[in-house]
PDB file of C-alpha atoms in Angstrom:
ATOM      1  CA  MET A   1     281.862 172.566 106.800  1.00 55.00           C
ATOM      2  CA  ASN A   2     281.739 176.289 107.791  1.00 71.00           C
ATOM      3  CA  LYS A   3     283.936 177.020 104.197  1.00 77.00           C
ATOM      4  CA  ALA A   4     280.671 175.216 102.932  1.00 78.00           C
ATOM      5  CA  LEU A   5     277.949 176.920 104.438  1.00 76.00           C
ATOM      6  CA  SER A   6     279.945 180.723 102.947  1.00 79.00           C
ATOM      7  CA  PHE A   7     280.224 178.871 100.140  1.00 81.00           C
ATOM      8  CA  TRP A   8     276.319 177.848  99.217  1.00 81.00           C
ATOM      9  CA  LEU A   9     275.200 181.056 101.525  1.00 79.00           C
ATOM     10  CA  ILE A  10     277.902 183.291  98.424  1.00 79.00           C
ATOM     11  CA  LEU A  11     275.927 181.056  95.734  1.00 77.00           C
ATOM     12  CA  ALA A  12     272.874 181.969  96.957  1.00 73.00           C
ATOM     13  CA  LEU A  13     273.170 185.403  96.935  1.00 69.00           C
ATOM     14  CA  LEU A  14     274.685 185.693  93.271  1.00 71.00           C
ATOM     15  CA  THR A  15     271.676 183.655  92.006  1.00 69.00           C
ATOM     16  CA  GLN A  16     269.098 185.419  93.468  1.00 63.00           C
ATOM     17  CA  LEU A  17     270.996 189.005  92.393  1.00 62.00           C
ATOM     18  CA  SER A  18     271.191 187.228  88.635  1.00 62.00           C
ATOM     19  CA  LEU A  19     267.548 186.363  88.732  1.00 64.00           C
ATOM     20  CA  LEU A  20     265.914 189.392  89.803  1.00 64.00           C
ATOM     21  CA  SER A  21     268.801 192.128  89.309  1.00 69.00           C
ATOM     22  CA  ALA A  22     267.005 194.751  86.326  1.00 78.00           C
ATOM     23  CA  CYS A  23     267.691 198.079  84.636  1.00 85.00           C
ATOM     24  CA  VAL A  24     265.183 200.193  83.718  1.00 83.00           C
ATOM     25  CA  SER A  25     265.399 203.293  81.180  1.00 89.00           C
ATOM     26  CA  THR A  26     262.540 205.479  80.266  1.00 88.00           C
ATOM     27  CA  GLU A  27     261.476 208.952  78.751  1.00 90.00           C
ATOM     28  CA  SER A  28     258.954 211.228  79.082  1.00 88.00           C
ATOM     29  CA  GLN A  29     258.234 214.470  76.948  1.00 88.00           C
ATOM     30  CA  ALA A  30     255.281 217.223  77.561  1.00 87.00           C
ATOM     31  CA  GLY A  31     254.695 220.492  76.425  1.00 87.00           C
ATOM     32  CA  VAL A  32     255.316 221.650  72.422  1.00 88.00           C
ATOM     33  CA  GLU A  33     257.017 220.197  69.593  1.00 88.00           C
ATOM     34  CA  ASN A  34     261.051 221.992  69.476  1.00 90.00           C
ATOM     35  CA  ASN A  35     260.277 222.992  66.085  1.00 89.00           C
ATOM     36  CA  TRP A  36     262.513 226.576  66.419  1.00 91.00           C
ATOM     37  CA  GLN A  37     265.436 224.631  66.339  1.00 88.00           C
ATOM     38  CA  TYR A  38     265.619 224.087  62.877  1.00 87.00           C
ATOM     39  CA  GLN A  39     264.396 227.455  62.067  1.00 88.00           C
ATOM     40  CA  LYS A  40     266.371 229.611  64.137  1.00 86.00           C
ATOM     41  CA  ASP A  41     267.615 232.022  60.421  1.00 88.00           C
ATOM     42  CA  SER A  42     264.333 232.475  60.069  1.00 90.00           C
ATOM     43  CA  PHE A  43     263.609 234.240  63.079  1.00 93.00           C
ATOM     44  CA  ILE A  44     264.504 237.985  62.411  1.00 94.00           C
ATOM     45  CA  PRO A  45     264.245 241.290  64.695  1.00 94.00           C
ATOM     46  CA  GLY A  46     262.538 244.177  63.659  1.00 92.00           C
ATOM     47  CA  GLU A  47     261.440 241.841  60.119  1.00 93.00           C
ATOM     48  CA  THR A  48     259.848 238.335  61.879  1.00 93.00           C
ATOM     49  CA  SER A  49     256.084 239.332  63.715  1.00 93.00           C
ATOM     50  CA  GLN A  50     253.791 237.641  66.045  1.00 92.00           C
ATOM     51  CA  ALA A  51     251.828 235.963  62.861  1.00 92.00           C
ATOM     52  CA  ASP A  52     255.004 234.289  61.403  1.00 93.00           C
ATOM     53  CA  ILE A  53     256.087 233.141  64.765  1.00 93.00           C
ATOM     54  CA  LEU A  54     252.513 232.035  64.997  1.00 92.00           C
ATOM     55  CA  ALA A  55     252.457 230.121  61.596  1.00 91.00           C
ATOM     56  CA  LEU A  56     256.538 228.049  61.789  1.00 92.00           C
ATOM     57  CA  LEU A  57     255.828 227.229  65.367  1.00 92.00           C
ATOM     58  CA  GLY A  58     252.070 226.747  66.271  1.00 90.00           C
ATOM     59  CA  PRO A  59     250.515 228.186  70.015  1.00 89.00           C
ATOM     60  CA  PRO A  60     252.934 228.601  72.694  1.00 91.00           C
ATOM     61  CA  SER A  61     253.110 227.190  75.785  1.00 91.00           C
ATOM     62  CA  GLN A  62     253.001 230.917  77.690  1.00 90.00           C
ATOM     63  CA  ILE A  63     252.232 234.219  76.280  1.00 91.00           C
ATOM     64  CA  ILE A  64     253.317 236.681  78.848  1.00 92.00           C
ATOM     65  CA  ALA A  65     251.895 240.584  78.459  1.00 90.00           C
ATOM     66  CA  LEU A  66     254.871 242.636  79.862  1.00 90.00           C
ATOM     67  CA  GLN A  67     254.177 246.542  79.681  1.00 84.00           C
ATOM     68  CA  GLU A  68     255.872 247.313  76.674  1.00 84.00           C
ATOM     69  CA  ARG A  69     256.079 243.671  75.435  1.00 90.00           C
ATOM     70  CA  GLU A  70     254.605 240.601  74.711  1.00 93.00           C
ATOM     71  CA  VAL A  71     256.530 236.856  75.299  1.00 94.00           C
ATOM     72  CA  PHE A  72     255.617 233.917  73.643  1.00 94.00           C
ATOM     73  CA  TYR A  73     257.704 231.425  75.567  1.00 94.00           C
ATOM     74  CA  TYR A  74     257.921 227.740  74.038  1.00 94.00           C
ATOM     75  CA  LEU A  75     259.011 225.192  76.342  1.00 93.00           C
ATOM     76  CA  LYS A  76     259.244 220.823  75.725  1.00 92.00           C
ATOM     77  CA  GLU A  77     260.008 219.225  78.450  1.00 91.00           C
ATOM     78  CA  VAL A  78     261.867 216.190  78.683  1.00 91.00           C
ATOM     79  CA  ALA A  79     261.900 213.611  81.497  1.00 90.00           C
ATOM     80  CA  LYS A  80     264.576 210.832  80.990  1.00 92.00           C
ATOM     81  CA  ARG A  81     265.255 207.999  83.654  1.00 91.00           C
ATOM     82  CA  LYS A  82     268.003 205.582  84.195  1.00 92.00           C
ATOM     83  CA  GLY A  83     268.669 203.173  86.300  1.00 87.00           C
ATOM     84  CA  ALA A  84     269.784 199.824  88.261  1.00 85.00           C
ATOM     85  CA  VAL A  85     267.979 197.080  90.690  1.00 79.00           C
ATOM     86  CA  LEU A  86     270.430 194.746  91.851  1.00 76.00           C
ATOM     87  CA  ILE A  87     268.318 194.367  94.841  1.00 71.00           C
ATOM     88  CA  VAL A  88     271.327 194.439  97.456  1.00 75.00           C
ATOM     89  CA  TYR A  89     271.741 197.842  95.855  1.00 82.00           C
ATOM     90  CA  ASN A  90     269.873 199.813  93.357  1.00 84.00           C
ATOM     91  CA  LYS A  91     270.091 203.613  92.030  1.00 88.00           C
ATOM     92  CA  LEU A  92     267.502 205.862  90.017  1.00 89.00           C
ATOM     93  CA  ASP A  93     268.322 208.781  88.351  1.00 92.00           C
ATOM     94  CA  GLU A  94     266.668 210.848  86.877  1.00 91.00           C
ATOM     95  CA  ILE A  95     267.179 214.314  84.345  1.00 93.00           C
ATOM     96  CA  VAL A  96     264.814 216.813  83.768  1.00 92.00           C
ATOM     97  CA  ARG A  97     265.869 218.606  80.784  1.00 92.00           C
ATOM     98  CA  TYR A  98     264.099 221.276  79.870  1.00 93.00           C
ATOM     99  CA  GLU A  99     264.755 222.635  75.042  1.00 93.00           C
ATOM    100  CA  ARG A 100     263.381 226.109  74.916  1.00 94.00           C
ATOM    101  CA  ALA A 101     262.212 229.302  72.794  1.00 95.00           C
ATOM    102  CA  VAL A 102     261.751 232.610  73.947  1.00 96.00           C
ATOM    103  CA  PHE A 103     260.280 235.816  71.380  1.00 96.00           C
ATOM    104  CA  PHE A 104     259.882 238.943  72.991  1.00 96.00           C
ATOM    105  CA  PHE A 105     257.578 241.324  70.834  1.00 95.00           C
ATOM    106  CA  ASP A 106     257.323 245.187  70.600  1.00 93.00           C
ATOM    107  CA  GLU A 107     254.202 246.922  70.457  1.00 91.00           C
ATOM    108  CA  ASN A 108     253.739 247.188  67.082  1.00 91.00           C
ATOM    109  CA  GLY A 109     253.469 243.218  67.215  1.00 92.00           C
ATOM    110  CA  GLN A 110     257.666 242.679  65.336  1.00 94.00           C
ATOM    111  CA  LEU A 111     260.477 240.583  67.344  1.00 95.00           C
ATOM    112  CA  GLU A 112     262.554 242.643  69.269  1.00 95.00           C
ATOM    113  CA  GLN A 113     264.400 239.780  70.806  1.00 94.00           C
ATOM    114  CA  PHE A 114     264.329 236.300  70.992  1.00 95.00           C
ATOM    115  CA  SER A 115     266.371 233.017  72.725  1.00 94.00           C
ATOM    116  CA  ILE A 116     266.888 229.770  72.063  1.00 94.00           C
ATOM    117  CA  SER A 117     268.154 227.190  74.388  1.00 90.00           C
ATOM    118  CA  GLU A 118     271.335 224.733  73.344  1.00 81.00           C
ATOM    119  CA  ASN A 119     270.196 221.536  71.941  1.00 65.00           C
ATOM    120  CA  GLU A 120     272.235 218.665  73.798  1.00 56.00           C
ATOM    121  CA  ASN A 121     271.188 216.143  71.610  1.00 48.00           C
TER     122      ASN A 121
ATOM    123  CA  MET B   1     286.620 180.273 115.628  1.00 64.00           C
ATOM    124  CA  GLN B   2     286.887 183.831 114.374  1.00 68.00           C
ATOM    125  CA  SER B   3     286.042 182.772 111.031  1.00 73.00           C
ATOM    126  CA  PHE B   4     282.604 181.062 112.833  1.00 76.00           C
ATOM    127  CA  PHE B   5     282.141 184.440 114.224  1.00 76.00           C
ATOM    128  CA  SER B   6     282.785 185.827 110.635  1.00 74.00           C
ATOM    129  CA  VAL B   7     279.690 183.491 108.803  1.00 73.00           C
ATOM    130  CA  ILE B   8     277.384 184.247 111.606  1.00 72.00           C
ATOM    131  CA  VAL B   9     277.738 187.955 111.302  1.00 71.00           C
ATOM    132  CA  ALA B  10     277.500 187.709 107.272  1.00 66.00           C
ATOM    133  CA  VAL B  11     274.390 185.170 107.922  1.00 64.00           C
ATOM    134  CA  LEU B  12     272.874 187.809 110.267  1.00 63.00           C
ATOM    135  CA  LEU B  13     273.343 190.600 108.483  1.00 62.00           C
ATOM    136  CA  SER B  14     272.065 189.531 105.044  1.00 60.00           C
ATOM    137  CA  THR B  15     269.158 188.465 107.084  1.00 58.00           C
ATOM    138  CA  ILE B  16     268.255 192.028 108.659  1.00 61.00           C
ATOM    139  CA  LEU B  17     270.093 194.743 106.209  1.00 63.00           C
ATOM    140  CA  CYS B  18     268.283 193.671 103.329  1.00 69.00           C
ATOM    141  CA  SER B  19     268.777 196.317 100.381  1.00 75.00           C
ATOM    142  CA  CYS B  20     270.026 200.060  99.822  1.00 83.00           C
ATOM    143  CA  SER B  21     268.880 202.317  97.354  1.00 85.00           C
ATOM    144  CA  GLN B  22     269.915 205.626  96.032  1.00 87.00           C
ATOM    145  CA  PHE B  23     267.782 208.164  94.379  1.00 89.00           C
ATOM    146  CA  THR B  24     268.515 211.115  92.546  1.00 91.00           C
ATOM    147  CA  THR B  25     266.567 213.507  89.826  1.00 91.00           C
ATOM    148  CA  HIS B  26     267.983 216.622  87.920  1.00 92.00           C
ATOM    149  CA  LEU B  27     265.928 219.298  87.122  1.00 89.00           C
ATOM    150  CA  ASP B  28     267.316 222.368  84.831  1.00 88.00           C
ATOM    151  CA  ALA B  29     270.810 222.580  83.950  1.00 87.00           C
ATOM    152  CA  PRO B  30     272.804 225.064  86.853  1.00 87.00           C
ATOM    153  CA  PRO B  31     272.355 228.857  86.012  1.00 87.00           C
ATOM    154  CA  PRO B  32     274.630 230.736  84.876  1.00 84.00           C
ATOM    155  CA  ASN B  33     277.496 232.529  86.811  1.00 81.00           C
ATOM    156  CA  THR B  34     276.888 236.145  85.848  1.00 72.00           C
ATOM    157  CA  ASN B  35     278.972 239.489  86.004  1.00 69.00           C
ATOM    158  CA  THR B  36     276.749 241.237  84.063  1.00 65.00           C
ATOM    159  CA  GLY B  37     276.309 244.855  85.527  1.00 70.00           C
ATOM    160  CA  LEU B  38     273.134 247.275  85.755  1.00 69.00           C
ATOM    161  CA  THR B  39     272.532 248.962  82.741  1.00 70.00           C
ATOM    162  CA  THR B  40     272.700 245.623  81.177  1.00 86.00           C
ATOM    163  CA  SER B  41     269.782 245.382  78.750  1.00 91.00           C
ATOM    164  CA  TYR B  42     267.741 242.294  78.805  1.00 93.00           C
ATOM    165  CA  GLY B  43     268.816 241.606  75.098  1.00 93.00           C
ATOM    166  CA  GLU B  44     271.960 240.866  76.527  1.00 92.00           C
ATOM    167  CA  VAL B  45     271.180 238.860  78.603  1.00 92.00           C
ATOM    168  CA  LEU B  46     269.379 236.421  76.415  1.00 92.00           C
ATOM    169  CA  SER B  47     271.984 236.245  73.630  1.00 90.00           C
ATOM    170  CA  ARG B  48     274.505 235.361  76.844  1.00 89.00           C
ATOM    171  CA  TYR B  49     272.647 232.689  79.514  1.00 90.00           C
ATOM    172  CA  GLY B  50     269.529 231.874  77.189  1.00 92.00           C
ATOM    173  CA  PRO B  51     266.041 231.623  77.394  1.00 94.00           C
ATOM    174  CA  PRO B  52     265.517 231.900  81.454  1.00 94.00           C
ATOM    175  CA  GLY B  53     262.941 229.070  83.433  1.00 92.00           C
ATOM    176  CA  GLN B  54     260.319 231.500  83.957  1.00 92.00           C
ATOM    177  CA  ILE B  55     259.821 234.995  82.923  1.00 94.00           C
ATOM    178  CA  HIS B  56     257.767 236.967  85.547  1.00 92.00           C
ATOM    179  CA  ALA B  57     255.749 240.740  84.859  1.00 91.00           C
ATOM    180  CA  THR B  58     256.074 243.269  88.039  1.00 90.00           C
ATOM    181  CA  PRO B  59     253.914 246.502  87.657  1.00 89.00           C
ATOM    182  CA  THR B  60     257.690 247.882  87.341  1.00 90.00           C
ATOM    183  CA  GLY B  61     259.756 245.861  84.242  1.00 92.00           C
ATOM    184  CA  PHE B  62     259.785 242.515  84.330  1.00 94.00           C
ATOM    185  CA  TYR B  63     261.877 239.454  86.099  1.00 95.00           C
ATOM    186  CA  PHE B  64     264.109 236.175  84.859  1.00 94.00           C
ATOM    187  CA  LEU B  65     264.720 233.508  86.580  1.00 93.00           C
ATOM    188  CA  TYR B  66     266.794 230.877  85.893  1.00 93.00           C
ATOM    189  CA  GLU B  67     267.098 228.257  88.804  1.00 91.00           C
ATOM    190  CA  ASN B  68     268.347 224.583  89.065  1.00 92.00           C
ATOM    191  CA  VAL B  69     267.407 221.945  91.995  1.00 91.00           C
ATOM    192  CA  LYS B  70     268.947 218.957  92.755  1.00 93.00           C
ATOM    193  CA  ILE B  71     266.849 215.821  94.621  1.00 91.00           C
ATOM    194  CA  LYS B  72     268.890 212.793  96.491  1.00 92.00           C
ATOM    195  CA  GLU B  73     266.936 210.520  98.529  1.00 90.00           C
ATOM    196  CA  ASN B  74     268.918 207.671 100.823  1.00 89.00           C
ATOM    197  CA  GLN B  75     267.050 204.555 101.491  1.00 85.00           C
ATOM    198  CA  VAL B  76     267.993 201.542 103.723  1.00 83.00           C
ATOM    199  CA  GLY B  77     266.069 198.411 103.621  1.00 80.00           C
ATOM    200  CA  LEU B  78     265.850 196.260 106.868  1.00 77.00           C
ATOM    201  CA  SER B  79     264.273 192.903 106.214  1.00 68.00           C
ATOM    202  CA  LEU B  80     261.290 191.396 108.697  1.00 63.00           C
ATOM    203  CA  ASP B  81     262.550 187.686 107.883  1.00 60.00           C
ATOM    204  CA  PHE B  82     262.262 187.176 111.904  1.00 58.00           C
ATOM    205  CA  LEU B  83     259.068 188.272 112.206  1.00 58.00           C
ATOM    206  CA  MET B  84     257.590 188.341 109.647  1.00 56.00           C
ATOM    207  CA  PRO B  85     257.470 185.656 105.729  1.00 54.00           C
ATOM    208  CA  ASP B  86     260.270 187.361 103.910  1.00 57.00           C
ATOM    209  CA  ILE B  87     257.569 189.152 101.351  1.00 63.00           C
ATOM    210  CA  PHE B  88     257.813 192.250 103.995  1.00 69.00           C
ATOM    211  CA  SER B  89     260.603 194.219 104.671  1.00 73.00           C
ATOM    212  CA  PHE B  90     260.712 198.195 106.667  1.00 78.00           C
ATOM    213  CA  VAL B  91     261.994 201.179 104.097  1.00 81.00           C
ATOM    214  CA  PHE B  92     263.793 203.664 105.999  1.00 85.00           C
ATOM    215  CA  GLY B  93     264.296 207.241 103.424  1.00 85.00           C
ATOM    216  CA  LYS B  94     266.239 210.647 104.029  1.00 88.00           C
ATOM    217  CA  GLY B  95     265.579 213.091 101.158  1.00 88.00           C
ATOM    218  CA  SER B  96     267.761 216.599 100.598  1.00 90.00           C
ATOM    219  CA  ALA B  97     267.520 218.646  97.631  1.00 90.00           C
ATOM    220  CA  HIS B  98     270.490 221.439  96.275  1.00 94.00           C
ATOM    221  CA  LEU B  99     269.093 224.386  95.083  1.00 93.00           C
ATOM    222  CA  GLN B 100     270.585 227.133  93.028  1.00 93.00           C
ATOM    223  CA  SER B 101     269.056 229.895  91.453  1.00 92.00           C
ATOM    224  CA  LEU B 102     269.812 233.791  89.582  1.00 92.00           C
ATOM    225  CA  LEU B 103     266.788 236.291  89.606  1.00 92.00           C
ATOM    226  CA  ILE B 104     267.450 238.981  87.052  1.00 93.00           C
ATOM    227  CA  GLY B 105     265.245 241.948  87.463  1.00 93.00           C
ATOM    228  CA  PHE B 106     264.547 244.484  84.664  1.00 93.00           C
ATOM    229  CA  ASP B 107     263.132 247.474  84.499  1.00 92.00           C
ATOM    230  CA  SER B 108     260.097 248.451  82.009  1.00 90.00           C
ATOM    231  CA  ARG B 109     262.223 249.581  79.336  1.00 91.00           C
ATOM    232  CA  GLY B 110     264.235 245.997  79.784  1.00 91.00           C
ATOM    233  CA  PHE B 111     267.831 247.384  81.697  1.00 92.00           C
ATOM    234  CA  GLN B 112     268.635 245.311  84.175  1.00 92.00           C
ATOM    235  CA  THR B 113     267.596 246.571  87.981  1.00 91.00           C
ATOM    236  CA  SER B 114     268.771 243.634  89.997  1.00 90.00           C
ATOM    237  CA  LEU B 115     270.353 241.197  89.938  1.00 90.00           C
ATOM    238  CA  THR B 116     269.960 238.067  93.221  1.00 89.00           C
ATOM    239  CA  ARG B 117     271.689 234.674  93.474  1.00 90.00           C
ATOM    240  CA  SER B 118     270.607 231.920  95.994  1.00 90.00           C
ATOM    241  CA  ASP B 119     272.503 228.436  96.612  1.00 91.00           C
ATOM    242  CA  TRP B 120     271.422 226.684  99.217  1.00 89.00           C
ATOM    243  CA  GLU B 121     270.546 222.849 101.001  1.00 91.00           C
ATOM    244  CA  GLU B 122     267.246 221.595 101.545  1.00 85.00           C
ATOM    245  CA  ASP B 123     266.189 218.603 103.736  1.00 87.00           C
ATOM    246  CA  LEU B 124     263.488 217.101 102.995  1.00 83.00           C
ATOM    247  CA  GLY B 125     262.761 214.969 105.545  1.00 82.00           C
ATOM    248  CA  LYS B 126     262.236 211.463 106.267  1.00 83.00           C
ATOM    249  CA  GLY B 127     259.769 208.679 104.884  1.00 79.00           C
ATOM    250  CA  ARG B 128     259.345 205.035 106.627  1.00 80.00           C
ATOM    251  CA  GLY B 129     257.331 202.449 104.450  1.00 77.00           C
ATOM    252  CA  LEU B 130     256.427 198.828 104.844  1.00 74.00           C
ATOM    253  CA  GLN B 131     257.178 197.281 101.792  1.00 69.00           C
ATOM    254  CA  PHE B 132     254.892 194.198 100.250  1.00 65.00           C
ATOM    255  CA  ILE B 133     257.538 191.696  97.901  1.00 59.00           C
ATOM    256  CA  PHE B 134     260.348 194.535  96.577  1.00 62.00           C
ATOM    257  CA  ALA B 135     260.160 197.739  94.657  1.00 65.00           C
ATOM    258  CA  PRO B 136     262.620 200.916  95.000  1.00 68.00           C
ATOM    259  CA  LEU B 137     260.093 203.834  95.286  1.00 72.00           C
ATOM    260  CA  PRO B 138     261.170 207.514  96.824  1.00 75.00           C
ATOM    261  CA  LEU B 139     259.581 207.688  99.922  1.00 72.00           C
ATOM    262  CA  VAL B 140     260.692 210.992 100.385  1.00 75.00           C
ATOM    263  CA  ASP B 141     257.678 213.929  99.544  1.00 75.00           C
ATOM    264  CA  ASP B 142     259.390 216.370  97.526  1.00 73.00           C
ATOM    265  CA  SER B 143     256.376 217.538  95.204  1.00 73.00           C
ATOM    266  CA  SER B 144     256.386 220.887  95.951  1.00 71.00           C
ATOM    267  CA  LEU B 145     260.463 221.118  94.048  1.00 70.00           C
ATOM    268  CA  ARG B 146     258.964 218.717  91.140  1.00 71.00           C
ATOM    269  CA  VAL B 147     256.596 220.720  89.874  1.00 70.00           C
ATOM    270  CA  THR B 148     255.380 221.032  86.424  1.00 73.00           C
ATOM    271  CA  ALA B 149     256.707 223.566  84.681  1.00 77.00           C
ATOM    272  CA  PRO B 150     254.619 226.707  84.528  1.00 77.00           C
ATOM    273  CA  GLN B 151     254.986 227.409  80.858  1.00 76.00           C
ATOM    274  CA  ASN B 152     252.984 223.784  80.574  1.00 75.00           C
ATOM    275  CA  GLN B 153     249.802 224.728  82.915  1.00 73.00           C
ATOM    276  CA  TRP B 154     249.744 228.179  81.631  1.00 72.00           C
ATOM    277  CA  GLY B 155     246.919 226.967  79.362  1.00 71.00           C
ATOM    278  CA  ALA B 156     245.079 224.724  81.796  1.00 67.00           C
ATOM    279  CA  GLU B 157     244.887 227.768  83.791  1.00 66.00           C
ATOM    280  CA  LEU B 158     243.218 229.789  81.580  1.00 65.00           C
ATOM    281  CA  LEU B 159     240.618 227.503  80.949  1.00 62.00           C
ATOM    282  CA  PHE B 160     240.568 226.685  84.703  1.00 60.00           C
ATOM    283  CA  GLN B 161     240.302 230.566  85.294  1.00 55.00           C
ATOM    284  CA  GLN B 162     242.518 230.136  88.121  1.00 59.00           C
ATOM    285  CA  ASP B 163     241.835 233.266  90.480  1.00 65.00           C
ATOM    286  CA  ASP B 164     244.026 236.350  90.643  1.00 69.00           C
ATOM    287  CA  LYS B 165     244.613 236.258  93.953  1.00 69.00           C
ATOM    288  CA  ILE B 166     245.953 232.379  94.182  1.00 72.00           C
ATOM    289  CA  ARG B 167     248.594 232.454  91.150  1.00 71.00           C
ATOM    290  CA  ILE B 168     249.542 235.769  93.082  1.00 74.00           C
ATOM    291  CA  ARG B 169     250.154 233.841  96.458  1.00 77.00           C
ATOM    292  CA  LEU B 170     251.526 231.252  94.506  1.00 77.00           C
ATOM    293  CA  ALA B 171     254.068 234.263  93.011  1.00 78.00           C
ATOM    294  CA  ASN B 172     254.830 235.164  95.696  1.00 80.00           C
ATOM    295  CA  GLU B 173     255.814 232.805  97.880  1.00 80.00           C
ATOM    296  CA  ARG B 174     257.843 232.046  94.904  1.00 77.00           C
ATOM    297  CA  LEU B 175     259.687 234.529  95.124  1.00 79.00           C
ATOM    298  CA  MET B 176     260.079 234.697  99.058  1.00 79.00           C
ATOM    299  CA  LEU B 177     261.897 231.464  98.807  1.00 76.00           C
ATOM    300  CA  LEU B 178     264.230 233.883  96.356  1.00 73.00           C
ATOM    301  CA  GLY B 179     264.412 237.695  98.681  1.00 75.00           C
ATOM    302  CA  ALA B 180     263.244 239.075  96.123  1.00 74.00           C
ATOM    303  CA  PRO B 181     259.630 241.882  96.126  1.00 74.00           C
ATOM    304  CA  LEU B 182     256.679 240.990  95.707  1.00 76.00           C
ATOM    305  CA  LEU B 183     254.223 241.959  93.493  1.00 72.00           C
ATOM    306  CA  PRO B 184     251.340 243.480  94.740  1.00 65.00           C
ATOM    307  CA  THR B 185     249.286 243.866  92.194  1.00 57.00           C
ATOM    308  CA  PRO B 186     247.894 240.863  89.898  1.00 52.00           C
ATOM    309  CA  ALA B 187     250.232 241.479  86.968  1.00 45.00           C
ATOM    310  CA  VAL B 188     251.660 237.386  86.527  1.00 43.00           C
ATOM    311  CA  LEU B 189     249.758 235.489  84.183  1.00 43.00           C
TER     312      LEU B 189
END
């Protein structure tokens, strides 16, 4: 009797899990398009100007005015979510990755320094 | 007799304890484990560690902020089958966060003047919910850590002409958490 009850209980549980379980995977993006990754060679300190950068990459996400410099900050935000919904146990993970490019210009608008984040794709 | 009690316990547990859930969020990569000393130029910092998460201007120079946040929430769901129809359940959640940051200060010429590293755990508190049917959702309020990147809000802020005082206060709240010098004048965009 007990064994039969356990058997049906486990069978019902497994059936429920197999019917209701699910996997989730979503991705969202924000910010500007990452056009800098493939144009690294076009950025030359001392030669490239603000106008060149704007022509190549478009409007930056942010412009920061420092005392002796001006910074163009380009940012793309990529959020990936993955999860397993097994009813009894559920796990949802979100990883937010940032692709960045910063360009520092001197007082004459010439590129002084730049840095691009490593592309993990 | 023992197996009979085992079955009873299993049935009771399956009736009361209906689920547990785990939510994790990783915002950005961990900050670099830097050994740079004073007089390092900002160009060297950029080439070694890549672009910072944020750049703040100050009256005497500027700051680079590298930051990483890991948010974790664990939940346990309790069924209310014995009180209500089995479409409701109580869910209890508890959250915590691990924050790492590296703040590097530079003078107006671009040479490093300070370096502050922070690494701390934060209790995000608890949350309770009465759940209808089933939907695994976070219950702990972690909105203070899940802010949209300021770079992606900058344009909108300009359009809305946000008051300088508010922006300075927000920047100072952030700097205060990091133990960095506060901004005395409206110098941050």
